[in-house]
Short mmCIF file of C-alpha atoms in Angstrom, two decimals:
data_model
loop_
_atom_site.label_atom_id
_atom_site.label_comp_id
_atom_site.label_asym_id
_atom_site.label_seq_id
_atom_site.Cartn_x
_atom_site.Cartn_y
_atom_site.Cartn_z
CA MET A 140 128.89 75.88 -116.97
CA ILE A 141 130.09 74.21 -113.79
CA HIS A 142 129.15 76.80 -111.15
CA ASN A 143 126.85 75.11 -108.62
CA SER A 144 126.08 72.42 -111.19
CA ILE A 145 126.79 68.75 -111.64
CA ILE A 146 127.78 67.94 -115.22
CA VAL A 147 127.04 64.55 -116.76
CA PHE A 148 127.93 63.15 -120.18
CA THR A 149 126.42 59.83 -121.32
CA ASP A 150 126.55 57.47 -124.28
CA GLY A 151 125.52 53.94 -125.22
CA SER A 152 126.52 51.42 -127.87
CA SER A 153 125.38 48.03 -129.18
CA ARG A 154 127.02 45.70 -131.68
CA GLY A 155 124.27 44.30 -133.86
CA ASN A 156 121.46 46.21 -132.16
CA PRO A 157 120.51 43.87 -130.57
CA GLY A 158 123.82 42.37 -129.58
CA PRO A 159 126.62 42.92 -127.08
CA GLY A 160 126.39 46.43 -125.69
CA GLY A 161 128.13 48.92 -123.46
CA PHE A 162 127.50 52.29 -121.86
CA GLY A 163 129.67 55.08 -120.54
CA ALA A 164 129.13 58.14 -118.38
CA ILE A 165 131.22 60.93 -116.91
CA ILE A 166 130.15 62.81 -113.77
CA ILE A 167 131.77 66.12 -112.79
CA ALA A 168 130.68 67.37 -109.37
CA PRO A 169 131.83 69.72 -106.57
CA LYS A 170 133.98 67.93 -104.02
CA ASN A 171 132.06 66.63 -100.99
CA ASN A 172 128.85 67.99 -102.50
CA GLU A 173 129.72 71.49 -101.24
CA VAL A 174 128.02 74.56 -102.72
CA GLY A 175 130.56 77.06 -103.98
CA SER A 176 133.42 74.58 -103.84
CA GLU A 177 136.35 75.50 -106.05
CA ASN A 178 137.41 71.88 -106.15
CA HIS A 179 135.62 69.42 -108.39
CA GLU A 180 135.91 65.70 -108.81
CA ILE A 181 135.31 63.62 -111.89
CA ARG A 182 134.28 60.01 -112.15
CA GLU A 183 133.99 57.76 -115.17
CA VAL A 184 131.63 54.78 -115.13
CA GLY A 185 130.77 52.09 -117.64
CA GLY A 186 129.23 48.68 -118.02
CA ARG A 187 128.25 45.92 -120.39
CA GLU A 188 125.32 43.67 -121.29
CA GLU A 189 125.57 40.57 -123.45
CA HIS A 190 122.37 41.12 -125.44
CA THR A 191 120.91 44.60 -125.64
CA THR A 192 120.17 47.59 -127.88
CA ASN A 193 121.59 51.06 -128.41
CA ASN A 194 118.54 52.63 -126.79
CA ARG A 195 118.77 50.47 -123.68
CA MET A 196 122.42 51.35 -123.28
CA GLU A 197 121.68 55.07 -123.68
CA LEU A 198 119.12 54.77 -120.89
CA GLN A 199 121.41 52.69 -118.70
CA ALA A 200 124.18 55.27 -119.00
CA ALA A 201 121.91 57.98 -117.60
CA ILE A 202 120.53 55.71 -114.87
CA SER A 203 124.01 54.67 -113.76
CA ALA A 204 125.22 58.26 -113.60
CA LEU A 205 122.22 59.47 -111.60
CA SER A 206 122.52 56.47 -109.27
CA ILE A 207 125.87 57.63 -107.92
CA ILE A 208 125.03 61.33 -107.64
CA PRO A 209 123.92 62.17 -104.07
CA ASN A 210 120.81 64.21 -103.48
CA SER A 211 121.69 67.90 -103.37
CA GLU A 212 120.52 71.34 -104.35
CA PHE A 213 122.71 71.37 -107.43
CA ILE A 214 121.28 71.52 -110.91
CA ILE A 215 122.24 68.38 -112.82
CA ARG A 216 123.04 69.00 -116.48
CA VAL A 217 122.96 65.83 -118.55
CA TYR A 218 124.50 66.00 -122.03
CA THR A 219 123.46 63.21 -124.42
CA ASP A 220 123.57 62.59 -128.16
CA SER A 221 120.50 60.32 -127.96
CA ALA A 222 117.30 61.89 -129.28
CA TYR A 223 115.49 58.82 -127.94
CA LEU A 224 116.64 59.48 -124.37
CA LEU A 225 116.14 63.23 -124.60
CA ASN A 226 112.66 63.13 -126.14
CA GLY A 227 111.58 60.24 -123.96
CA ILE A 228 112.43 61.82 -120.62
CA THR A 229 111.34 65.38 -121.49
CA ARG A 230 108.28 64.79 -123.71
CA TRP A 231 107.01 61.26 -124.26
CA ILE A 232 107.23 60.03 -120.69
CA HIS A 233 104.25 62.09 -119.51
CA GLY A 234 101.89 60.59 -122.07
CA TRP A 235 103.20 57.10 -121.48
CA GLN A 236 102.56 57.30 -117.76
CA LYS A 237 99.14 58.85 -118.25
CA ASN A 238 98.17 56.08 -120.69
CA GLY A 239 99.37 53.21 -118.51
CA TRP A 240 102.68 52.83 -120.35
CA LYS A 241 101.05 52.60 -123.75
CA THR A 242 102.06 54.51 -126.86
CA LYS A 243 99.63 56.54 -128.96
CA GLU A 244 99.25 53.40 -131.07
CA LYS A 245 98.17 51.50 -127.91
CA LYS A 246 101.35 49.40 -127.96
CA ASP A 247 103.46 48.63 -124.92
CA VAL A 248 106.25 51.16 -124.37
CA GLU A 249 109.60 49.59 -125.18
CA ASN A 250 112.18 49.53 -122.39
CA ARG A 251 109.56 50.35 -119.77
CA ASP A 252 111.73 48.86 -117.01
CA LEU A 253 114.53 51.31 -117.71
CA TRP A 254 112.21 54.28 -118.20
CA GLU A 255 110.63 53.62 -114.82
CA SER A 256 114.07 53.39 -113.23
CA LEU A 257 115.13 56.65 -114.86
CA VAL A 258 111.98 58.39 -113.63
CA GLU A 259 112.72 57.19 -110.10
CA LYS A 260 116.34 58.37 -110.24
CA SER A 261 115.18 61.76 -111.54
CA ARG A 262 112.57 62.30 -108.84
CA ASP A 263 112.90 65.48 -106.73
CA ARG A 264 115.90 66.67 -108.71
CA GLU A 265 116.34 69.61 -111.04
CA ILE A 266 117.75 68.00 -114.15
CA HIS A 267 118.41 69.87 -117.37
CA TRP A 268 118.55 67.43 -120.27
CA GLU A 269 120.70 68.83 -123.08
CA TYR A 270 121.37 67.54 -126.59
CA VAL A 271 124.96 67.46 -127.78
CA GLY A 272 125.86 66.26 -131.25
CA GLY A 273 127.50 62.86 -131.44
CA HIS A 274 130.82 62.42 -133.28
CA VAL A 275 131.41 66.17 -133.65
CA GLY A 276 134.38 66.51 -131.32
CA VAL A 277 132.70 67.33 -127.98
CA ALA A 278 135.26 65.96 -125.52
CA GLY A 279 132.83 64.50 -122.97
CA ASN A 280 130.77 62.79 -125.64
CA VAL A 281 133.87 61.42 -127.37
CA ARG A 282 135.19 59.89 -124.14
CA CYS A 283 131.82 58.35 -123.27
CA ASP A 284 131.65 56.88 -126.76
CA VAL A 285 135.06 55.27 -126.25
CA ILE A 286 133.96 53.83 -122.90
CA ALA A 287 130.68 52.49 -124.32
CA GLN A 288 132.27 50.92 -127.39
CA THR A 289 135.09 49.34 -125.39
CA TYR A 290 132.60 47.65 -123.07
CA ALA A 291 130.53 46.53 -126.06
CA ASP A 292 133.57 44.96 -127.72
CA THR A 293 135.07 43.00 -124.83
CA THR A 294 134.49 41.62 -121.34
CA GLU A 295 134.00 43.96 -118.39
CA VAL A 296 137.32 42.88 -116.88
CA ASP A 297 139.25 43.53 -120.09
CA ALA A 298 137.40 46.81 -120.69
CA GLU A 299 138.31 48.09 -117.23
CA LYS A 300 141.96 47.15 -117.75
CA LYS A 301 142.04 48.90 -121.12
CA LEU A 302 140.11 52.01 -120.13
CA LYS A 303 141.50 52.65 -116.63
CA LEU A 304 138.34 54.55 -115.69
CA TYR A 305 139.22 57.78 -113.90
CA ASN A 306 138.02 58.74 -110.42
CA GLY A 307 139.73 61.75 -108.90
CA PRO A 308 140.27 65.53 -109.00
CA LEU A 309 139.15 67.41 -112.09
CA SER A 310 142.49 69.22 -112.07
CA ASP A 311 144.33 65.94 -112.74
CA TYR A 312 141.95 64.63 -115.41
CA PRO A 313 143.89 64.01 -118.64
CA ILE A 314 141.20 65.45 -120.94
CA LYS A 315 141.68 69.12 -120.18
CA ASN A 316 138.82 70.40 -122.35
CA ILE A 317 136.22 68.08 -120.80
CA LEU A 318 133.93 71.02 -119.95
CA ASP A 319 134.01 72.42 -123.49
CA ILE A 320 130.79 71.50 -125.28
CA SER A 321 131.58 73.38 -128.48
CA HIS A 322 131.86 71.22 -131.56
CA ASP A 323 134.60 70.74 -134.12
CA ALA A 324 133.48 72.34 -137.40
CA GLY A 325 135.49 69.83 -139.41
CA LYS A 326 133.83 66.89 -137.70
CA VAL A 327 130.39 68.45 -138.22
CA LYS A 328 131.14 68.70 -141.96
CA GLU A 329 132.34 65.09 -141.99
CA LYS A 330 129.19 63.95 -140.21
CA ASN A 331 126.98 65.85 -142.67
CA THR A 332 128.84 64.23 -145.56
CA LYS A 333 128.23 60.79 -144.08
CA ARG A 334 124.55 61.63 -143.61
CA ALA A 335 124.27 62.67 -147.27
CA ARG A 336 125.98 59.46 -148.30
CA SER A 337 123.61 57.43 -146.14
CA SER A 338 120.58 58.90 -147.91
CA ALA A 339 122.05 58.53 -151.41
CA LYS A 340 120.85 55.68 -153.64
CA ALA A 341 123.08 52.62 -153.41
CA TYR A 342 124.77 51.08 -156.44
CA SER A 343 125.21 47.92 -154.38
CA TYR A 344 126.14 46.58 -150.96
CA VAL A 345 129.38 44.69 -150.36
CA SER A 346 129.81 42.16 -147.55
CA LEU A 347 132.71 40.17 -146.16
CA VAL A 348 131.86 37.03 -144.18
CA GLY A 349 134.27 34.21 -143.38
CA GLY A 350 136.87 35.63 -145.74
CA VAL A 351 134.47 35.66 -148.72
CA VAL A 352 133.46 38.93 -150.39
CA LYS A 353 130.04 39.19 -152.06
CA THR A 354 127.94 41.95 -153.60
CA HIS A 355 124.21 42.46 -153.14
CA ASN A 356 121.65 44.47 -155.07
CA THR A 357 119.60 45.33 -151.97
CA TRP A 358 120.21 46.01 -148.30
CA ALA A 359 117.82 43.18 -147.42
CA GLU A 360 120.08 40.68 -149.21
CA CYS A 361 123.16 42.07 -147.51
CA GLU A 362 121.52 42.12 -144.10
CA ALA A 363 120.43 38.50 -144.46
CA ARG A 364 124.05 37.50 -144.99
CA VAL A 365 125.72 39.56 -142.26
CA LYS A 366 123.15 39.52 -139.48
CA GLY A 367 124.30 37.62 -136.43
CA THR A 368 127.79 36.98 -137.82
CA SER A 369 131.21 38.54 -137.53
CA ALA A 370 131.16 40.54 -140.75
CA LYS A 371 132.10 43.70 -142.60
CA TYR A 372 129.72 45.41 -144.97
CA LYS A 373 129.41 48.70 -146.78
CA LYS A 374 127.09 50.58 -149.09
CA VAL A 375 128.78 51.74 -152.31
CA LEU A 376 127.56 54.39 -154.71
CA SER A 377 129.22 53.41 -158.00
CA ALA A 378 130.70 50.49 -159.94
CA ASP A 379 134.17 51.98 -159.51
CA GLU A 380 133.78 52.21 -155.74
CA GLU A 381 132.46 48.65 -155.65
CA GLN A 382 135.49 47.27 -157.51
CA LYS A 383 137.96 49.20 -155.35
CA LEU A 384 136.33 47.94 -152.15
CA ILE A 385 136.27 44.33 -153.37
CA ALA A 386 139.96 44.59 -154.27
CA GLU A 387 140.82 46.16 -150.91
CA TRP A 388 138.97 43.55 -148.84
CA THR A 389 140.26 40.67 -150.98
CA GLN A 390 143.83 41.90 -150.58
CA THR A 391 143.36 42.24 -146.82
CA GLN A 392 142.30 38.59 -146.60
CA LYS A 393 145.49 37.47 -148.36
CA ARG A 394 147.78 39.10 -145.80
#
């Protein structure tokens, strides 16, 4: 995987979408950009924006990683869990450019500024864009997710203190399986279960705002209450689940 290659993992996150956001990336490259080097270095990077979207943070993660990789003859392998980033840079981008940055529906391409930056950073490089499942136990993706979410949840200064972003020899990196892109079967099953739950018909939606728990018949009602606030909310599939969740959240507020 790593022979004469530069390995990159990326991820992005946004609270509220749009809302506060963060991105994370990991770059694993031969030391001093030397072909055939047995020594590799690893660098973690991250950042934050006050008002952004998941998609913009996914793009920014890739841009930031490519920005610090020197030009070389190495193949760059970028692993992302973002279908938006992957499809955009490998498929959609060609049509967008040809059509003057318009979609097939003749609308302006969203995030054009970042797409143009990504195209520029990719120029004259051999980049292999690879999809890796999110939240299925792939070490590089998991770490990038932690970096992105930490930046989304706090200030850059506090995030850097908490994360202690690594920059040094691969041999000393604490995540020893960082180059393993195989997934955890248990996490894949868990993700599939969550996906099935997401598509199931809701009995109701429960929200917690300002210490007050309420139920809603539709997602639109729930969204109207929680949007733009510090809130908890959850879709429930039965009356029993609804009552248990209300009791749990009510009890939590009393502590």
